[in-house]
Short mmCIF file of C-alpha atoms and ligand atoms in Angstrom, two decimals:
data_model
loop_
_atom_site.label_atom_id
_atom_site.label_comp_id
_atom_site.label_asym_id
_atom_site.label_seq_id
_atom_site.Cartn_x
_atom_site.Cartn_y
_atom_site.Cartn_z
CA MET A 3 74.50 150.26 -32.70
CA ALA A 4 75.32 150.80 -29.00
CA LYS A 5 74.28 154.14 -27.44
CA ALA A 6 77.12 156.70 -26.96
CA GLN A 7 78.41 156.91 -23.46
CA ARG A 8 77.13 160.17 -21.92
CA ILE A 9 80.00 161.94 -20.14
CA CYS A 10 80.18 164.66 -17.49
CA LEU A 11 83.77 166.02 -17.59
CA LEU A 12 84.45 168.03 -14.34
CA GLY A 13 87.58 170.18 -14.79
CA ALA A 14 87.39 170.36 -18.47
CA THR A 15 89.76 173.30 -18.92
CA GLY A 16 92.68 171.58 -17.28
CA SER A 17 95.34 169.19 -18.60
CA ILE A 18 93.47 165.98 -17.97
CA GLY A 19 90.32 167.68 -19.24
CA GLN A 20 91.82 168.63 -22.59
CA SER A 21 93.36 165.07 -22.88
CA THR A 22 89.92 163.53 -22.34
CA LEU A 23 88.24 165.76 -24.82
CA ASP A 24 90.89 164.88 -27.38
CA VAL A 25 89.98 161.15 -26.90
CA VAL A 26 86.30 161.75 -26.88
CA ALA A 27 86.40 163.80 -30.10
CA THR A 28 88.07 161.05 -32.00
CA HIS A 29 85.26 158.62 -31.24
CA PRO A 30 81.94 160.54 -31.47
CA GLU A 31 80.06 157.40 -32.08
CA ALA A 32 81.21 156.07 -28.62
CA PHE A 33 81.12 159.00 -26.56
CA GLU A 34 78.96 162.18 -26.11
CA VAL A 35 80.02 165.22 -24.00
CA TYR A 36 76.90 165.89 -21.91
CA ALA A 37 78.43 168.37 -19.41
CA ILE A 38 81.64 170.18 -18.81
CA SER A 39 82.96 172.51 -15.96
CA ALA A 40 85.65 175.23 -15.43
CA PHE A 41 86.54 177.28 -12.51
CA ASN A 42 88.23 179.94 -14.56
CA GLN A 43 89.30 180.51 -18.16
CA VAL A 44 85.61 181.07 -19.22
CA ASP A 45 86.96 182.02 -22.66
CA LYS A 46 88.41 178.51 -23.02
CA LEU A 47 85.01 176.96 -21.73
CA VAL A 48 83.28 178.79 -24.42
CA ALA A 49 85.65 177.43 -27.12
CA LEU A 50 85.31 173.92 -25.78
CA SER A 51 81.47 174.30 -25.77
CA GLN A 52 81.41 175.41 -29.35
CA GLN A 53 83.60 172.46 -30.33
CA HIS A 54 82.02 169.60 -28.12
CA GLN A 55 78.41 170.89 -27.93
CA PRO A 56 77.66 169.93 -24.29
CA LYS A 57 73.89 170.27 -23.05
CA VAL A 58 75.26 171.61 -19.69
CA VAL A 59 78.08 173.88 -18.72
CA ILE A 60 79.14 174.45 -15.08
CA VAL A 61 80.83 177.80 -14.02
CA PRO A 62 81.68 178.96 -10.45
CA ASN A 63 79.32 182.11 -10.11
CA GLN A 64 76.98 184.56 -11.75
CA GLU A 65 79.91 186.77 -12.94
CA ALA A 66 81.32 183.82 -14.90
CA LYS A 67 77.93 182.96 -16.26
CA GLN A 68 77.48 186.54 -17.65
CA LYS A 69 80.94 186.40 -19.12
CA PHE A 70 80.10 182.99 -20.88
CA ILE A 71 76.93 184.44 -22.28
CA SER A 72 78.68 187.67 -23.48
CA LEU A 73 81.38 185.59 -25.24
CA TRP A 74 78.88 183.11 -26.80
CA PRO A 75 78.47 183.66 -30.59
CA GLY A 76 74.89 184.51 -31.45
CA ASP A 77 74.20 181.69 -34.07
CA LYS A 78 74.05 178.63 -31.71
CA GLY A 79 71.68 178.23 -28.70
CA LEU A 80 73.28 178.39 -25.34
CA PRO A 81 73.81 175.38 -23.20
CA ASP A 82 72.16 175.14 -19.86
CA ILE A 83 74.50 177.14 -17.55
CA ARG A 84 74.78 175.85 -13.97
CA LEU A 85 76.39 177.56 -11.05
CA GLY A 86 78.85 176.67 -8.32
CA ALA A 87 79.82 173.69 -6.34
CA GLU A 88 76.36 172.54 -5.94
CA ALA A 89 75.93 172.43 -9.69
CA LEU A 90 79.02 170.02 -9.84
CA VAL A 91 77.27 167.55 -7.54
CA GLU A 92 73.99 168.01 -9.09
CA THR A 93 75.49 167.32 -12.69
CA ALA A 94 77.56 164.32 -11.48
CA ILE A 95 74.48 162.50 -10.33
CA ASP A 96 72.19 163.70 -13.17
CA SER A 97 70.32 160.69 -14.59
CA GLU A 98 71.37 161.71 -18.10
CA VAL A 99 75.07 161.05 -17.22
CA ASP A 100 76.56 157.58 -17.59
CA THR A 101 80.32 158.45 -16.81
CA VAL A 102 81.72 161.21 -14.60
CA VAL A 103 85.34 162.12 -15.36
CA CYS A 104 86.72 163.68 -12.08
CA ALA A 105 89.48 165.96 -13.33
CA ILE A 106 89.18 168.96 -10.86
CA VAL A 107 92.43 169.60 -8.88
CA GLY A 108 92.55 169.28 -5.15
CA THR A 109 89.85 168.76 -2.55
CA ALA A 110 87.56 171.05 -4.55
CA GLY A 111 86.79 167.81 -6.57
CA LEU A 112 85.89 165.67 -3.55
CA ALA A 113 82.11 166.48 -3.08
CA SER A 114 81.21 165.89 -6.83
CA ALA A 115 83.33 162.63 -7.04
CA TYR A 116 81.84 161.28 -3.76
CA ALA A 117 78.24 162.18 -5.03
CA ALA A 118 79.02 160.21 -8.32
CA ALA A 119 80.22 157.30 -6.22
CA GLN A 120 77.13 157.35 -4.13
CA ALA A 121 74.87 157.50 -7.36
CA GLY A 122 76.57 154.47 -8.80
CA LYS A 123 78.13 156.07 -11.84
CA ARG A 124 81.02 154.92 -13.79
CA ILE A 125 83.71 157.14 -12.53
CA LEU A 126 87.03 157.87 -14.22
CA LEU A 127 89.07 159.22 -11.33
CA ALA A 128 92.13 161.60 -11.87
CA ASN A 129 91.45 163.56 -8.67
CA LYS A 130 93.59 161.54 -6.40
CA GLU A 131 93.09 164.06 -3.74
CA ALA A 132 89.54 162.60 -3.28
CA LEU A 133 90.76 159.36 -2.26
CA VAL A 134 93.53 160.75 -0.04
CA ALA A 135 90.99 162.78 1.99
CA SER A 136 88.14 160.26 2.06
CA GLY A 137 89.50 156.89 0.91
CA GLN A 138 87.41 154.77 3.37
CA LEU A 139 84.02 156.75 2.82
CA PHE A 140 84.68 156.84 -0.87
CA MET A 141 85.29 153.10 -1.36
CA GLU A 142 82.36 152.32 0.78
CA ALA A 143 80.09 154.48 -1.32
CA VAL A 144 81.39 152.77 -4.37
CA LYS A 145 80.76 149.34 -3.08
CA GLN A 146 77.28 150.16 -1.89
CA SER A 147 76.10 151.73 -4.92
CA GLY A 148 77.86 149.42 -7.22
CA ALA A 149 79.56 152.38 -9.07
CA GLU A 150 82.45 151.33 -11.41
CA LEU A 151 85.62 153.05 -10.38
CA LEU A 152 88.33 153.37 -13.06
CA PRO A 153 91.66 155.06 -12.27
CA ILE A 154 93.22 157.37 -14.84
CA ASP A 155 96.07 158.45 -12.86
CA SER A 156 98.79 156.76 -15.17
CA GLU A 157 100.35 154.62 -12.46
CA HIS A 158 97.09 153.24 -11.26
CA ASN A 159 95.84 152.74 -14.70
CA ALA A 160 98.93 150.73 -15.40
CA ILE A 161 98.45 148.62 -12.27
CA PHE A 162 94.88 148.11 -13.22
CA GLN A 163 95.95 146.84 -16.61
CA CYS A 164 98.43 144.41 -15.07
CA LEU A 165 95.89 143.03 -12.55
CA ALA A 166 93.82 139.97 -13.46
CA GLN A 167 90.20 140.74 -12.93
CA PRO A 168 88.79 139.96 -10.38
CA MET A 169 92.01 140.65 -8.63
CA GLN A 170 93.34 138.15 -6.17
CA ALA A 171 95.33 139.84 -3.47
CA SER A 172 97.05 136.59 -2.16
CA GLN A 173 98.87 136.19 -5.47
CA ILE A 174 100.53 139.67 -5.39
CA LYS A 175 103.91 140.24 -3.65
CA GLU A 176 103.85 143.91 -4.22
CA ILE A 177 102.73 146.78 -6.24
CA ILE A 178 105.48 148.92 -7.66
CA LEU A 179 104.83 152.65 -8.47
CA THR A 180 107.18 154.29 -10.71
CA ALA A 181 108.15 157.93 -10.28
CA SER A 182 110.15 160.09 -12.66
CA GLY A 183 111.93 161.85 -9.79
CA GLY A 184 110.75 165.23 -11.11
CA PRO A 185 112.81 168.18 -12.34
CA PHE A 186 115.16 168.12 -9.22
CA ARG A 187 115.91 164.49 -9.48
CA ASP A 188 119.70 165.32 -9.94
CA THR A 189 119.83 168.69 -8.40
CA ASP A 190 122.32 169.31 -5.68
CA ILE A 191 120.17 169.05 -2.39
CA SER A 192 121.69 172.03 -0.93
CA ILE A 193 120.30 174.42 -3.50
CA LEU A 194 116.71 173.17 -3.31
CA ASP A 195 115.70 176.04 -0.96
CA SER A 196 116.51 178.50 -3.98
CA VAL A 197 114.47 176.70 -6.80
CA THR A 198 111.84 178.91 -8.51
CA PRO A 199 108.13 177.84 -9.38
CA ALA A 200 109.02 178.00 -13.05
CA GLN A 201 111.82 175.29 -12.44
CA ALA A 202 109.55 173.27 -10.35
CA CYS A 203 106.83 173.30 -12.96
CA LYS A 204 109.20 172.16 -15.73
CA HIS A 205 108.54 168.50 -15.49
CA PRO A 206 111.06 166.46 -17.51
CA ASN A 207 108.63 164.00 -18.86
CA TRP A 208 104.92 165.03 -18.48
CA SER A 209 102.93 168.17 -19.24
CA MET A 210 100.64 168.72 -16.31
CA GLY A 211 98.82 171.31 -14.21
CA ARG A 212 100.79 173.55 -11.99
CA LYS A 213 99.83 172.05 -8.61
CA ILE A 214 100.60 168.42 -9.64
CA SER A 215 103.88 169.54 -11.24
CA VAL A 216 105.06 170.84 -7.89
CA ASP A 217 103.84 167.74 -6.27
CA SER A 218 105.98 165.83 -8.61
CA ALA A 219 109.07 167.94 -7.85
CA THR A 220 108.65 167.19 -4.09
CA MET A 221 107.45 163.61 -4.75
CA LEU A 222 104.33 164.38 -2.47
CA ASN A 223 102.58 163.35 -5.73
CA LYS A 224 103.96 159.90 -5.40
CA GLY A 225 103.08 159.85 -1.59
CA LEU A 226 99.41 160.72 -2.64
CA GLU A 227 99.64 157.90 -5.22
CA VAL A 228 100.67 155.36 -2.65
CA ILE A 229 97.76 156.38 -0.51
CA GLU A 230 95.51 156.23 -3.71
CA ALA A 231 96.90 152.75 -4.51
CA LYS A 232 96.09 151.54 -1.03
CA TRP A 233 92.33 152.43 -1.32
CA LEU A 234 91.87 151.60 -4.93
CA PHE A 235 93.53 148.07 -4.67
CA ASP A 236 92.94 147.37 -1.12
CA MET A 237 96.62 146.70 -0.45
CA PRO A 238 98.49 147.05 2.77
CA LEU A 239 100.95 149.85 2.72
CA ASP A 240 104.01 147.52 3.10
CA LYS A 241 103.16 146.03 -0.04
CA ILE A 242 103.21 149.22 -2.01
CA LYS A 243 106.65 150.32 -3.22
CA VAL A 244 108.06 153.24 -5.08
CA VAL A 245 110.95 153.19 -7.60
CA VAL A 246 112.40 156.24 -9.37
CA HIS A 247 112.31 155.50 -13.13
CA PRO A 248 113.72 158.54 -14.98
CA GLU A 249 112.54 157.61 -18.45
CA SER A 250 108.78 157.32 -17.48
CA ILE A 251 108.28 154.47 -19.92
CA VAL A 252 107.17 151.84 -17.42
CA HIS A 253 104.16 153.42 -15.80
CA SER A 254 103.92 150.86 -12.85
CA MET A 255 104.20 147.27 -12.26
CA VAL A 256 102.52 144.39 -10.34
CA HIS A 257 105.24 141.86 -8.75
CA TYR A 258 103.45 138.41 -8.38
CA ARG A 259 104.47 135.84 -5.80
CA ASP A 260 105.79 133.45 -8.40
CA GLY A 261 108.37 136.11 -9.37
CA SER A 262 106.68 137.41 -12.48
CA ILE A 263 106.66 141.28 -12.84
CA LEU A 264 103.96 142.70 -15.07
CA ALA A 265 104.45 146.17 -16.36
CA GLN A 266 102.62 148.62 -18.66
CA LEU A 267 104.81 150.63 -21.08
CA GLY A 268 104.09 153.49 -23.21
CA HIS A 269 104.64 157.20 -23.85
CA SER A 270 104.15 159.67 -21.06
CA ASP A 271 100.78 160.72 -22.70
CA MET A 272 97.60 160.88 -20.48
CA ARG A 273 95.49 160.17 -23.50
CA ILE A 274 96.68 156.54 -23.20
CA PRO A 275 95.34 155.77 -19.67
CA ILE A 276 92.29 157.95 -20.36
CA SER A 277 91.25 156.16 -23.46
CA TYR A 278 91.77 152.82 -21.69
CA ALA A 279 89.43 153.91 -18.84
CA LEU A 280 86.85 155.53 -21.42
CA ALA A 281 86.55 152.44 -23.46
CA TYR A 282 87.08 149.76 -20.74
CA PRO A 283 87.08 146.84 -21.32
CA ASN A 284 87.68 147.58 -24.91
CA ARG A 285 90.59 149.54 -26.37
CA VAL A 286 90.37 152.46 -28.64
CA THR A 287 92.89 154.50 -30.57
CA ASN A 288 94.08 157.86 -29.47
CA GLN A 289 96.42 160.65 -30.54
CA ALA A 290 99.38 159.65 -28.51
CA PRO A 291 102.45 159.21 -30.59
CA GLU A 292 103.37 155.81 -31.93
CA PHE A 293 105.80 154.02 -29.34
CA GLU A 294 108.93 152.88 -31.27
CA LEU A 295 110.32 150.01 -29.05
CA SER A 296 113.53 149.81 -31.25
CA GLN A 297 114.38 153.46 -30.31
CA LEU A 298 114.22 152.56 -26.47
CA CYS A 299 117.63 152.68 -25.20
CA GLN A 300 117.56 152.05 -21.50
CA LEU A 301 115.21 151.56 -18.58
CA ASN A 302 116.64 152.63 -15.25
CA PHE A 303 115.24 152.05 -11.94
CA ARG A 304 116.51 153.13 -8.41
CA LEU A 305 115.22 153.47 -4.90
CA PRO A 306 114.13 157.04 -3.95
CA ASP A 307 116.38 159.01 -1.67
CA LEU A 308 114.21 160.25 1.21
CA ALA A 309 116.64 163.04 2.03
CA ARG A 310 115.81 164.49 -1.40
CA TYR A 311 112.16 163.64 -1.14
CA PRO A 312 111.01 164.20 2.49
CA CYS A 313 107.35 164.51 1.34
CA LEU A 314 107.23 160.92 0.25
CA ASP A 315 108.20 159.82 3.80
CA LEU A 316 105.66 162.14 5.25
CA ALA A 317 103.06 160.48 3.10
CA TYR A 318 103.81 156.99 4.33
CA GLN A 319 103.75 158.33 7.96
CA ALA A 320 100.42 159.92 7.37
CA MET A 321 98.92 156.89 5.91
CA ASN A 322 100.11 154.76 8.72
CA ALA A 323 98.63 157.23 11.27
CA GLY A 324 95.20 157.15 9.56
CA GLN A 325 92.64 158.95 7.48
CA GLN A 326 92.79 162.17 9.70
CA SER A 327 96.54 162.40 9.04
CA THR A 328 96.15 162.11 5.29
CA ILE A 329 93.61 164.82 5.18
CA VAL A 330 96.20 167.04 7.10
CA LEU A 331 98.93 165.94 4.76
CA ASN A 332 96.87 166.93 1.77
CA GLY A 333 95.46 170.16 3.05
CA ALA A 334 98.61 171.41 4.37
CA ASN A 335 100.34 170.60 0.96
CA GLU A 336 97.66 172.35 -1.10
CA VAL A 337 98.29 175.55 1.00
CA ALA A 338 102.05 175.32 0.92
CA VAL A 339 102.06 174.65 -2.88
CA ALA A 340 99.76 177.58 -3.50
CA ALA A 341 102.07 179.85 -1.38
CA PHE A 342 105.30 178.46 -3.16
CA LEU A 343 103.72 179.05 -6.67
CA ASP A 344 103.01 182.54 -5.43
CA ASN A 345 106.60 183.12 -4.49
CA GLN A 346 105.87 183.45 -0.71
CA ILE A 347 107.77 180.62 0.48
CA LYS A 348 110.59 178.39 -0.50
CA PHE A 349 110.37 175.00 -2.05
CA THR A 350 111.74 173.36 1.07
CA ASP A 351 109.12 175.03 3.18
CA ILE A 352 106.53 172.65 1.66
CA PRO A 353 107.69 169.58 3.50
CA ARG A 354 108.47 171.69 6.52
CA LEU A 355 104.87 173.05 6.79
CA ILE A 356 103.36 169.48 6.26
CA ALA A 357 105.62 168.00 8.89
CA LEU A 358 104.57 170.77 11.35
CA MET A 359 100.88 170.14 10.71
CA LEU A 360 101.10 166.54 11.04
CA GLU A 361 102.68 166.90 14.55
CA GLN A 362 99.62 168.79 15.76
CA ASN A 363 96.65 167.24 17.51
CA TRP A 364 93.47 166.91 15.41
CA SER A 365 90.61 165.80 17.34
CA GLN A 366 87.74 165.51 14.88
CA ALA A 367 86.58 162.17 13.78
CA VAL A 368 86.16 161.88 10.12
CA ASP A 369 83.07 159.71 9.66
CA SER A 370 81.29 161.72 7.05
CA ILE A 371 82.19 163.86 3.89
CA ASP A 372 80.91 166.90 5.86
CA ALA A 373 83.52 165.89 8.74
CA VAL A 374 86.17 165.56 6.09
CA HIS A 375 85.48 168.95 4.58
CA ALA A 376 85.34 170.58 8.18
CA LEU A 377 88.78 169.07 8.99
CA ASP A 378 90.22 170.09 5.69
CA HIS A 379 89.02 173.64 6.22
CA GLU A 380 90.50 173.71 9.70
CA VAL A 381 93.88 172.35 8.43
CA ARG A 382 93.92 174.98 5.60
CA SER A 383 93.24 177.84 8.06
CA LYS A 384 95.90 176.58 10.62
CA SER A 385 98.41 175.95 7.76
CA ALA A 386 97.79 179.53 6.37
CA ALA A 387 98.40 180.97 9.86
CA ARG A 388 101.58 178.90 10.32
CA LEU A 389 102.82 179.97 6.82
CA ALA A 390 102.35 183.52 7.75
CA GLN A 391 105.02 183.02 10.51
CA PHE A 392 107.47 181.59 7.96
CA ILE A 393 106.92 184.69 5.74
CA ALA A 394 107.35 187.23 8.53
P1 LIG B 13 94.71 171.62 -13.99
O1 LIG B 13 95.17 172.67 -12.97
O2 LIG B 13 95.42 171.63 -15.33
O3 LIG B 13 93.26 171.69 -14.19
C1 LIG B 13 92.34 171.69 -13.05
C2 LIG B 13 90.78 171.68 -13.43
O4 LIG B 13 90.08 172.02 -12.16
C3 LIG B 13 90.52 173.01 -14.28
O5 LIG B 13 89.56 172.80 -15.24
C4 LIG B 13 90.00 174.11 -13.30
O6 LIG B 13 89.06 174.92 -13.92
C5 LIG B 13 89.21 173.20 -12.31
N1 LIG B 13 89.17 173.68 -10.89
C6 LIG B 13 90.31 174.25 -10.22
N2 LIG B 13 89.82 174.64 -9.04
C7 LIG B 13 88.57 174.42 -9.00
C8 LIG B 13 87.53 174.63 -7.92
N3 LIG B 13 87.83 175.18 -6.75
N4 LIG B 13 86.32 174.27 -8.18
C9 LIG B 13 85.95 173.61 -9.28
N5 LIG B 13 86.87 173.29 -10.49
C10 LIG B 13 88.16 173.77 -10.07
O7 LIG B 13 94.93 170.24 -13.20
P2 LIG B 13 95.29 168.73 -13.88
O8 LIG B 13 96.80 168.70 -13.92
O9 LIG B 13 94.43 168.45 -15.02
O10 LIG B 13 94.93 167.78 -12.70
C11 LIG B 13 93.57 167.43 -12.34
C12 LIG B 13 93.59 166.36 -11.42
O11 LIG B 13 94.05 165.11 -12.16
C13 LIG B 13 94.44 166.54 -10.05
O12 LIG B 13 93.83 165.97 -9.14
C14 LIG B 13 95.75 165.80 -10.46
O13 LIG B 13 96.38 165.36 -9.24
C15 LIG B 13 95.26 164.69 -11.38
N6 LIG B 13 96.18 164.13 -12.32
C16 LIG B 13 96.73 164.94 -13.27
C17 LIG B 13 97.61 164.32 -14.27
C18 LIG B 13 98.10 165.26 -15.32
O14 LIG B 13 98.87 164.71 -16.09
N7 LIG B 13 97.91 166.58 -15.42
C19 LIG B 13 98.10 162.90 -14.03
C20 LIG B 13 97.42 162.27 -13.06
C21 LIG B 13 96.50 162.78 -12.22
MG1 LIG B 14 100.46 159.85 -11.65
#
């Protein structure tokens, strides 16, 4: 019998983390949880560790480690507890690890994902921010090390499933990313400045972490995904289209030059793309509900209204301007979304801040991951300072 794939799951306590553990637990003969990490929710990390028996757990600091130990039931031996961002990198490249699932949210996930790419691991990438901030460097590292990069973002996973391998770019007319349109798809635009974080996080079709839920409401998420698709599939931007598809049944499509459009359909359940990537090139069962084609009433598609979704337009602008601008787009967005979730700014201030930040001059070259982090850091501090003026 083949050896189980040993998995390092970074961001285990999140929405993607939980879906990954669901799939892994269904196939213990195929997958073994070697390491899991969490940034907060130590109690949840303890419960997950009890259930999945990882050899390694990663927590942010000494305080979290003490809490983990104090919550650990006495009858079982403690796992190896590692600390901080360095431990995320160290464990991602651990020789015991076959597969790294990158499910940390935001640029906090970049260093470990990049390290896994350099180390030639099999990478299941949920953390789209890593490609947005460092696409060129990341893809070069994948190429040089021979790492295997498998997308688990549902749209990219769908495209991956619709592409013949190896992919032949000349046969593709365009890639079509679907977007649900988020909770404000039909809301009167004039009241978007008064919507609340709770309303923004109430996604009509998917259950996700808070940051990506707000990104879906602004459609900056789709903008990040356009950039992600550009890097993953080496496609020019003018061949990547977005359509609003309210039902979220078609997860994305590839339009070929002969007029054929290949699509992947299924429930809005992340366990489907995750199980595909985990078992690739095989397919395994998962806990997603059965899809009843006979109950499918309609599939609607329409072009996105950029007046409703200015963030989508900003993402195309940033990608056209280059890597520096996508770092600015992403960093400014993370600061703005955190402030919005904290009730400090309005929903409509999110694109406002991003646009202001993109207009500034940013001189640094981004030819290394350290340089990416330095620019990201500068963008965040300038964005926070600018936001303070919005609030005042
Ligand atoms: P989440 O907020 O539910 O979970 C985030 C995880 O990251 C948690 O385990 C948290 O402890 C960890 N984390 C947060 N900040 C950290 C830090 N500074 N250092 C180390 N760890 C940290 O997020 P999510 O919805 O699971 O999304 C995770 C990633 O997957 C994001 O990049 C998101 O864009 C992407 N993604 C999510 C979905 C989805 O359905 N949730 C779909 C596609 C892509
Ligand atoms: Mg997605």
